[in-house]
Amino acid sequence: MGSADFESWGYARVSTDEQAQDKDALLNQMQRLRDAGANKIFFDIDKRTKHDRKGLLNLIKAVQELPVNHQIKFLKFTRLDRVAASQVIFYKLISELQKKKIQPVAIDDPFDLDSVGGELTVDIRLDVAKHEVKMLGLRIRKERELRRKEKKSNFYAPFGYKTEGDKYVFNHDRCICLIDNKQELSVVEVAQLILKIFYQVGSCTQTAKRLNEFFGIGSKCSEKYVRKSGNYAIDEEDTLTQKTLKKKVDEKSNAGLRYPYSGLRWTTTGIRDWLTNPVLAGGTPYSTVKENGHKKSFDEISVFWNTHDDQTLITFEQHQEIKEIIRSNRKNSWASHGDRDPQKLNIFQGLIFCAKCNAKFVKVSTYQSKDGNFKSYYQCTYYLKSGMCRHKNAITNLDLEDQIVEFLVQEAERLSLLGEQTSTPVTESQELMELRSQLQALESIPGNNPAIKTAKQDLRLQITELLNTGERTNQAMLISRERIISAFRNRDFWKGIQNPVDKKRLLRECIMCAVVDEGKVVEVRLRI
């Protein structure tokens, strides 16, 4: 059926949390859209904060490809926040709809973009939706803080385990059936197999390779298949069932799977993160994310030990031994990169952002020049995937390296000139002062009201967390400051680093990100 046969299109989205709580949440939302007259419905199941949604991007592309004489009159969705995870993508969608004279319709909360006041209202609602996501993250963080104080298990258990009664226990559910010898392996048995292979080969990369070979998964073929995506759209003749949804999505991608492999393809990073998880040795990890949102290394994670000694895959001594093996492999190009040339390592991975849309830059190609050096090109993700960003120009790794290092050299000179300064009292943040003021007001209320008592305890917890956060941030800033001075005060120090792995690690220890605009690094955000 062609697109011109449709009078209305629809878009449905649920978060992974919604779908986990109610497997029919997406189907129910799509049924409402069908009842409202939407024949073809694009859809997504993804995190609330994720902007790169395949269904929504496919919708925008489909609107762009509509002929001039199309018959689509409306695009319907239940609420504004279903299409407004990113203001950049939202207004790109609205722009394309206006070009094709298609009216966006929110069934539950109508809005108007035809007037200045209506557009302002939408902007405010988008900001409110973003604030709600932040508040949700705050509530989850508070819940995790409470679980940490009570030494309970985390929300999710690593591969090989599941949680029962706030404790980690082995997961004996069936996982894989091997056809050759008709052997069935449970989840915990596969976990034991991973450990056995790692001790045989001594490398996360080689472990992932052996596992893929053992289960008959070609890494190159599998990688190409994982990148493939479905159309994320339900047509009029399709029945709204879970089976239909699975057919419309690339099932091999296994979105949201919390195992140490991507789909069926085991990855080096997933193996490393799983092997160093303290749960395997009887510990419960907490505080696994840094203040800037980046994941902590396994050496930085705080752990409560001996929380489930009767359910351990390895001993504490083996846990330390595995981490030491992984540390030593960082300096071993064979172990770290397998058969790949270490010179091709992407030392800027996750560090470069677009000045126009704030999306990450990704490496798109790598060439070897006549002098033997490798030149890589980086471009904006939004431009590459959907053309939604105007930043077309690429930048090479050589230009990035020269400009970022030059900035760090200048910053090292500036910081060294400041010398040792006497510390001055740190001014409390506005948030901390407001919390203290609220606590003081509650403490002045006489009586012993349980609700007030609970509110005061909550305020004290928030104040303590902010004070601890400030102390950790100040300490990290001092360490980062000294690192920049010692590493970049000598301009030739960087050039003397031969191992790309060392360059990558040093960059991450000194900078949070670099912002690029039309081939130029316009901002470098330091970890100080």
XYZ file of C-alpha atoms in Angstrom:
528
model
C 0.000 0.000 0.000
C 1.463 3.353 -0.994
C 1.800 6.334 1.300
C -0.768 8.293 -0.715
C -3.494 5.879 0.471
C -3.289 7.142 4.026
C -5.312 10.040 5.428
C -3.474 10.182 8.748
C -0.177 8.915 10.110
C 0.678 8.360 13.748
C 3.670 8.124 16.031
C 3.805 6.121 19.262
C 6.605 5.917 21.813
C 7.052 4.279 25.179
C 10.135 4.259 27.379
C 11.916 1.015 28.153
C 10.661 1.354 31.753
C 7.032 1.654 30.626
C 7.375 -1.384 28.375
C 9.042 -3.387 31.147
C 6.163 -2.634 33.529
C 3.466 -3.291 30.929
C 4.398 -5.285 27.821
C 1.245 -4.022 26.090
C 1.907 -0.320 26.792
C 3.018 0.378 23.218
C 0.211 -1.665 21.677
C -2.382 0.168 23.781
C -0.992 3.528 22.684
C -1.010 2.438 19.030
C -4.596 1.213 19.343
C -5.635 4.677 20.553
C -3.986 6.192 17.485
C -5.789 3.757 15.201
C -9.075 4.599 16.889
C -8.273 8.256 16.187
C -7.893 7.485 12.474
C -4.124 6.959 12.146
C -3.531 4.188 9.614
C 0.255 4.013 9.364
C 1.966 4.295 12.743
C 5.687 4.761 13.359
C 6.940 3.709 16.798
C 9.886 3.532 19.205
C 10.736 1.771 22.452
C 13.635 3.650 23.981
C 14.953 5.549 26.957
C 13.297 8.844 27.830
C 16.577 10.705 27.351
C 17.609 9.115 24.043
C 17.347 11.409 21.035
C 18.450 9.074 18.253
C 15.161 7.221 17.763
C 14.902 5.079 14.652
C 11.127 5.242 14.339
C 11.007 9.026 14.641
C 13.880 9.488 12.182
C 12.149 7.102 9.753
C 8.982 9.179 10.145
C 10.800 12.401 9.249
C 12.376 10.703 6.241
C 8.993 9.362 5.108
C 7.452 12.856 5.343
C 10.331 14.298 3.305
C 9.755 11.696 0.586
C 6.012 12.341 0.248
C 4.970 13.505 -3.231
C 3.449 16.927 -3.755
C -0.071 15.507 -4.262
C -0.049 13.300 -1.157
C -3.232 12.742 0.870
C -1.803 12.795 4.394
C -3.589 15.455 6.444
C -2.586 14.738 10.054
C 0.234 13.305 12.139
C -1.253 12.095 15.416
C 0.355 11.204 18.744
C -1.020 10.962 22.265
C 1.086 13.640 24.006
C 3.630 16.271 23.056
C 6.426 14.629 25.033
C 6.130 11.499 22.849
C 7.795 13.384 19.966
C 9.771 15.996 21.924
C 12.749 14.190 23.470
C 15.008 16.541 21.500
C 14.070 20.093 20.555
C 16.337 19.826 17.489
C 14.506 16.747 16.167
C 11.085 18.061 17.230
C 11.402 21.293 15.275
C 12.922 19.410 12.350
C 9.792 17.239 12.317
C 7.512 20.287 12.584
C 9.407 21.986 9.747
C 8.972 19.000 7.443
C 5.276 18.692 8.369
C 4.705 22.370 7.553
C 6.399 21.954 4.172
C 3.989 19.118 3.341
C 1.015 20.918 4.953
C 0.473 18.150 7.503
C -1.035 19.173 10.827
C 0.458 17.694 14.043
C -2.230 16.609 16.516
C -1.734 15.625 20.170
C -4.817 13.683 21.270
C -4.493 14.288 25.030
C -2.962 17.797 25.130
C -3.664 19.921 22.040
C -1.137 22.630 21.143
C -0.902 25.460 18.639
C 2.183 26.446 16.632
C 0.439 28.935 14.359
C 0.862 31.867 16.763
C 3.779 33.381 18.686
C 2.028 32.684 21.980
C 1.343 29.094 21.011
C 4.951 28.527 19.998
C 6.115 30.011 23.310
C 3.786 27.652 25.161
C 5.258 24.678 23.320
C 8.805 25.814 24.164
C 7.846 26.054 27.836
C 6.256 22.614 27.768
C 9.362 21.133 26.152
C 11.478 22.642 28.931
C 9.061 21.297 31.544
C 9.285 17.819 29.985
C 13.080 18.027 30.157
C 12.801 19.071 33.808
C 10.524 16.105 34.548
C 13.154 13.746 33.144
C 15.757 15.324 35.426
C 13.458 14.972 38.428
C 12.895 11.317 37.551
C 16.664 10.842 37.501
C 16.875 12.534 40.902
C 14.260 10.203 42.396
C 16.087 7.172 41.018
C 19.359 8.484 42.471
C 17.729 8.936 45.885
C 16.350 5.408 45.734
C 19.805 4.090 44.884
C 21.277 6.096 47.748
C 18.787 4.507 50.133
C 19.555 1.024 48.823
C 23.262 1.743 49.223
C 22.798 2.743 52.864
C 20.871 -0.462 53.532
C 23.412 -2.533 51.523
C 20.742 -3.911 49.222
C 21.342 -5.166 45.698
C 21.141 -2.752 42.778
C 18.135 -2.612 40.459
C 19.832 -4.759 37.823
C 21.936 -7.868 38.297
C 24.939 -8.657 36.065
C 24.896 -11.609 33.692
C 24.846 -14.851 35.660
C 22.729 -13.394 38.467
C 19.240 -12.200 39.279
C 17.852 -10.407 42.320
C 15.558 -12.051 44.846
C 14.559 -10.290 48.044
C 17.140 -7.509 47.516
C 19.909 -10.115 47.255
C 21.987 -11.389 44.343
C 21.453 -15.080 43.531
C 22.627 -17.288 40.667
C 20.403 -17.294 37.593
C 19.726 -20.915 36.661
C 17.261 -20.029 33.888
C 17.859 -21.713 30.545
C 19.967 -19.577 28.215
C 21.512 -21.408 25.245
C 21.127 -24.809 23.628
C 24.152 -26.130 21.694
C 22.986 -28.107 18.666
C 26.167 -30.169 18.148
C 26.133 -32.025 21.463
C 22.536 -31.153 22.406
C 23.803 -29.456 25.557
C 21.645 -26.909 27.324
C 23.401 -24.187 29.332
C 21.845 -22.005 32.005
C 22.728 -18.343 32.426
C 25.131 -19.014 35.296
C 26.776 -21.867 33.351
C 27.464 -19.512 30.423
C 28.921 -17.050 32.951
C 31.255 -19.774 34.237
C 32.246 -20.539 30.644
C 33.220 -16.887 30.099
C 35.505 -16.977 33.143
C 37.080 -20.252 31.992
C 37.863 -18.860 28.526
C 39.259 -15.605 29.955
C 41.714 -17.502 32.157
C 42.768 -19.535 29.118
C 43.453 -16.589 26.778
C 44.170 -13.773 29.287
C 42.488 -11.020 27.257
C 39.002 -9.509 26.989
C 39.355 -9.115 23.229
C 40.415 -12.720 22.724
C 37.697 -13.891 25.130
C 35.018 -12.158 23.056
C 36.526 -13.656 19.889
C 36.557 -17.195 21.331
C 32.961 -16.874 22.549
C 31.754 -15.703 19.143
C 33.560 -18.630 17.522
C 32.256 -21.107 20.115
C 28.636 -20.062 19.553
C 29.098 -19.889 15.776
C 28.850 -16.111 15.440
C 31.087 -14.401 12.887
C 32.069 -11.035 14.356
C 32.176 -9.117 11.060
C 28.954 -10.553 9.737
C 27.267 -10.110 13.112
C 28.414 -6.513 13.405
C 26.909 -5.620 10.040
C 23.668 -7.315 11.011
C 23.440 -5.475 14.335
C 23.744 -2.152 12.516
C 20.779 -3.056 10.330
C 17.494 -1.627 11.546
C 13.848 -2.319 10.851
C 11.263 0.118 9.525
C 9.609 0.724 12.929
C 6.224 1.283 11.318
C 2.860 -0.530 11.424
C 0.693 -0.356 8.316
C -3.089 -0.466 8.117
C -3.257 -4.159 7.236
C -0.976 -5.178 10.123
C -2.575 -6.640 13.247
C -1.498 -4.954 16.477
C 0.267 -7.805 18.273
C 3.625 -8.344 19.927
C 4.559 -10.672 17.072
C 3.925 -7.922 14.532
C 6.078 -5.478 16.496
C 8.962 -7.961 16.581
C 8.785 -8.377 12.804
C 9.006 -4.598 12.324
C 12.094 -4.235 14.515
C 15.539 -5.683 13.931
C 15.354 -8.398 16.596
C 19.114 -9.056 16.478
C 19.811 -5.638 17.992
C 18.153 -6.700 21.291
C 17.699 -3.134 22.530
C 18.117 -2.773 26.265
C 19.737 -6.199 26.788
C 21.892 -6.101 29.893
C 24.205 -8.964 29.045
C 27.932 -8.589 28.242
C 27.286 -8.853 24.526
C 25.429 -6.822 21.941
C 22.661 -9.039 20.665
C 24.433 -12.350 20.056
C 27.768 -10.671 19.379
C 30.044 -10.528 22.423
C 32.082 -7.324 22.751
C 35.419 -6.519 24.381
C 34.002 -3.675 26.446
C 31.058 -5.753 27.639
C 33.364 -8.612 28.666
C 35.674 -6.223 30.560
C 32.837 -4.500 32.417
C 31.314 -7.843 33.357
C 34.580 -9.451 34.504
C 35.388 -6.518 36.803
C 31.879 -6.336 38.302
C 32.287 -6.823 42.090
C 29.032 -8.813 42.243
C 30.894 -11.814 40.816
C 33.135 -11.817 43.924
C 30.436 -11.210 46.540
C 30.355 -7.398 46.553
C 27.670 -4.823 45.806
C 28.911 -1.830 43.773
C 27.596 1.697 44.186
C 28.574 5.151 42.947
C 29.513 3.865 39.483
C 29.027 7.171 37.618
C 31.120 10.333 37.851
C 29.702 13.804 38.446
C 29.977 14.584 34.711
C 27.895 11.523 33.805
C 30.747 9.337 32.563
C 31.105 5.804 33.863
C 33.825 5.277 36.460
C 36.674 2.877 35.803
C 36.622 -0.360 37.780
C 39.327 1.031 40.097
C 37.139 4.011 41.062
C 33.925 2.168 41.933
C 32.992 1.993 45.626
C 31.954 -1.455 46.864
C 30.263 -3.081 49.865
C 31.953 -6.460 50.201
C 30.630 -9.743 51.619
C 26.980 -9.034 50.810
C 26.335 -12.443 49.200
C 29.314 -14.689 49.999
C 27.335 -17.859 49.264
C 26.607 -16.777 45.659
C 30.006 -15.961 44.138
C 31.455 -16.954 40.774
C 35.001 -15.970 41.790
C 36.905 -15.183 44.977
C 38.007 -11.708 46.051
C 41.601 -12.693 45.170
C 40.514 -13.732 41.666
C 38.639 -10.430 41.293
C 41.856 -8.531 42.048
C 43.835 -10.812 39.735
C 41.433 -10.228 36.818
C 41.682 -6.452 37.250
C 45.473 -6.679 37.296
C 45.461 -8.718 34.065
C 43.255 -6.099 32.388
C 45.514 -3.267 33.640
C 48.599 -4.958 32.217
C 46.813 -5.570 28.890
C 46.351 -1.820 28.436
C 50.038 -1.606 27.597
C 49.884 -4.721 25.428
C 48.694 -3.864 21.933
C 48.065 -7.557 21.131
C 45.718 -7.987 24.072
C 44.049 -4.589 23.703
C 43.468 -4.638 19.968
C 43.855 -8.195 18.791
C 44.793 -8.220 15.102
C 44.110 -4.488 14.594
C 46.825 -1.908 14.111
C 47.016 0.104 17.374
C 47.673 3.243 15.318
C 44.056 3.070 14.150
C 42.781 3.438 17.720
C 40.167 6.180 18.017
C 41.704 8.323 20.774
C 38.932 10.942 20.433
C 36.029 8.517 20.847
C 33.165 10.186 22.723
C 35.083 13.444 23.257
C 34.153 15.530 20.200
C 30.818 17.379 19.988
C 29.117 19.537 17.371
C 28.812 23.258 18.119
C 25.571 23.526 16.132
C 23.461 20.672 17.555
C 25.547 19.302 20.458
C 25.615 15.787 18.946
C 28.730 13.659 19.108
C 31.208 13.456 16.253
C 31.987 9.931 15.030
C 34.853 8.570 12.968
C 33.646 7.931 9.417
C 36.805 6.801 7.602
C 40.513 6.137 8.052
C 43.277 6.265 5.431
C 46.984 5.552 5.570
C 49.124 8.242 3.935
C 52.400 7.694 2.117
C 54.407 8.549 5.229
C 52.718 5.675 7.086
C 50.506 7.865 9.301
C 46.785 7.212 9.607
C 44.357 10.046 8.882
C 40.803 9.719 10.182
C 37.799 11.939 9.446
C 35.132 12.856 12.015
C 31.641 14.208 11.324
C 28.491 15.143 13.234
C 26.228 12.178 14.035
C 23.002 14.070 13.308
C 24.280 15.188 9.898
C 25.379 11.667 8.946
C 22.264 9.813 10.106
C 19.452 12.156 9.243
C 20.813 15.383 7.759
C 19.212 17.293 10.634
C 22.357 19.310 11.366
C 23.907 21.906 9.048
C 27.428 20.946 10.122
C 28.623 19.170 6.961
C 32.348 19.768 7.278
C 34.512 16.943 8.607
C 37.647 17.364 10.703
C 40.676 15.064 10.757
C 42.318 13.448 13.755
C 45.498 15.370 12.936
C 43.699 18.730 13.135
C 41.936 17.695 16.328
C 45.188 16.590 17.924
C 47.082 19.759 16.965
C 44.358 22.137 18.153
C 43.490 20.326 21.389
C 47.116 19.812 22.396
C 47.916 23.464 21.638
C 45.065 24.509 23.907
C 46.287 22.190 26.687
C 49.854 23.520 26.372
C 48.604 27.087 26.773
C 46.390 26.062 29.676
C 49.313 24.287 31.387
C 51.394 27.471 31.094
C 48.558 29.539 32.552
C 47.964 27.152 35.466
C 51.679 26.894 36.285
C 51.947 30.693 36.438
C 49.199 30.782 39.044
C 51.468 28.833 41.376
C 50.425 27.624 44.787
C 47.564 29.821 45.935
C 46.089 29.802 49.401
C 42.699 28.164 49.393
C 39.740 30.449 49.871
C 36.436 29.453 51.442
C 34.144 27.896 48.861
C 30.872 29.768 48.385
C 27.877 27.534 48.873
C 25.716 26.949 45.828
C 22.258 28.465 45.554
C 20.730 24.987 45.759
C 22.568 24.218 49.005
C 21.555 27.545 50.593
C 17.918 26.934 49.658
C 18.008 23.470 51.234
C 19.517 24.872 54.440
C 16.841 27.570 54.519
C 14.066 24.971 54.107
C 15.567 22.804 56.845
C 15.829 25.790 59.203
C 12.179 26.669 58.558
C 11.042 23.111 59.305
C 13.129 22.890 62.478
C 11.436 26.026 63.804
C 8.022 24.311 63.689
C 7.071 22.982 67.152
C 5.666 19.522 67.752
C 6.568 16.067 66.546
C 4.746 15.745 63.215
C 5.894 12.516 61.399
C 5.581 14.150 57.957
C 7.770 17.084 59.021
C 10.261 14.688 60.580
C 10.502 12.731 57.322
C 10.900 15.943 55.315
C 13.742 17.094 57.598
C 15.522 13.758 57.213
C 15.204 14.012 53.438
C 16.598 17.571 53.454
C 19.548 16.529 55.626
C 20.298 13.689 53.229
C 20.234 16.059 50.246
C 22.494 18.577 52.041
C 24.988 15.841 52.970
C 25.014 14.553 49.398
C 25.670 18.037 48.001
C 28.490 18.637 50.488
C 30.085 15.279 49.665
C 29.688 15.967 45.964
C 31.380 19.351 46.328
C 34.271 17.838 48.271
C 34.818 15.098 45.677
C 34.587 17.620 42.850
C 37.200 19.903 44.435
C 39.575 16.998 44.953
C 39.119 15.805 41.357
C 39.720 19.337 40.072
C 43.032 19.599 41.937
C 44.202 16.244 40.593
C 43.205 17.172 37.040
C 44.923 20.571 37.344
C 48.218 18.990 38.392
C 47.917 16.383 35.640
C 47.530 19.056 32.943
C 50.520 21.001 34.252
C 52.822 17.976 34.474
C 51.794 16.487 31.105
C 51.567 19.565 28.881
C 53.943 22.127 30.382
C 56.557 20.548 28.115
C 55.287 20.885 24.539
C 57.254 17.836 23.373
C 55.832 15.475 26.005
C 52.752 14.598 23.945
C 54.812 13.933 20.825
C 56.944 11.515 22.805
C 53.974 9.271 23.649
C 54.154 6.338 21.224
C 51.254 4.186 22.413
C 47.824 5.497 21.259
C 46.229 3.798 24.281
C 48.280 6.077 26.562
C 47.266 9.124 24.515
C 43.595 8.168 24.775
C 43.819 7.693 28.535
C 45.651 10.990 29.079
C 43.099 12.940 27.050
C 40.237 11.535 29.095
C 42.021 12.378 32.318
C 42.456 16.016 31.251
C 39.402 17.015 29.213
C 35.659 16.353 29.337
C 35.038 17.174 25.674
C 35.979 19.410 22.758
C 33.462 21.394 20.688
C 34.024 21.691 16.935
C 32.552 24.239 14.530
C 33.362 24.180 10.799
C 36.669 22.373 11.161
C 37.856 24.364 14.182
C 38.002 23.419 17.851
C 36.148 26.342 19.404
C 36.014 25.088 22.998
C 37.811 22.554 25.176
C 36.136 21.746 28.498
C 38.657 20.682 31.111
C 38.159 18.457 34.134
C 38.973 21.353 36.477
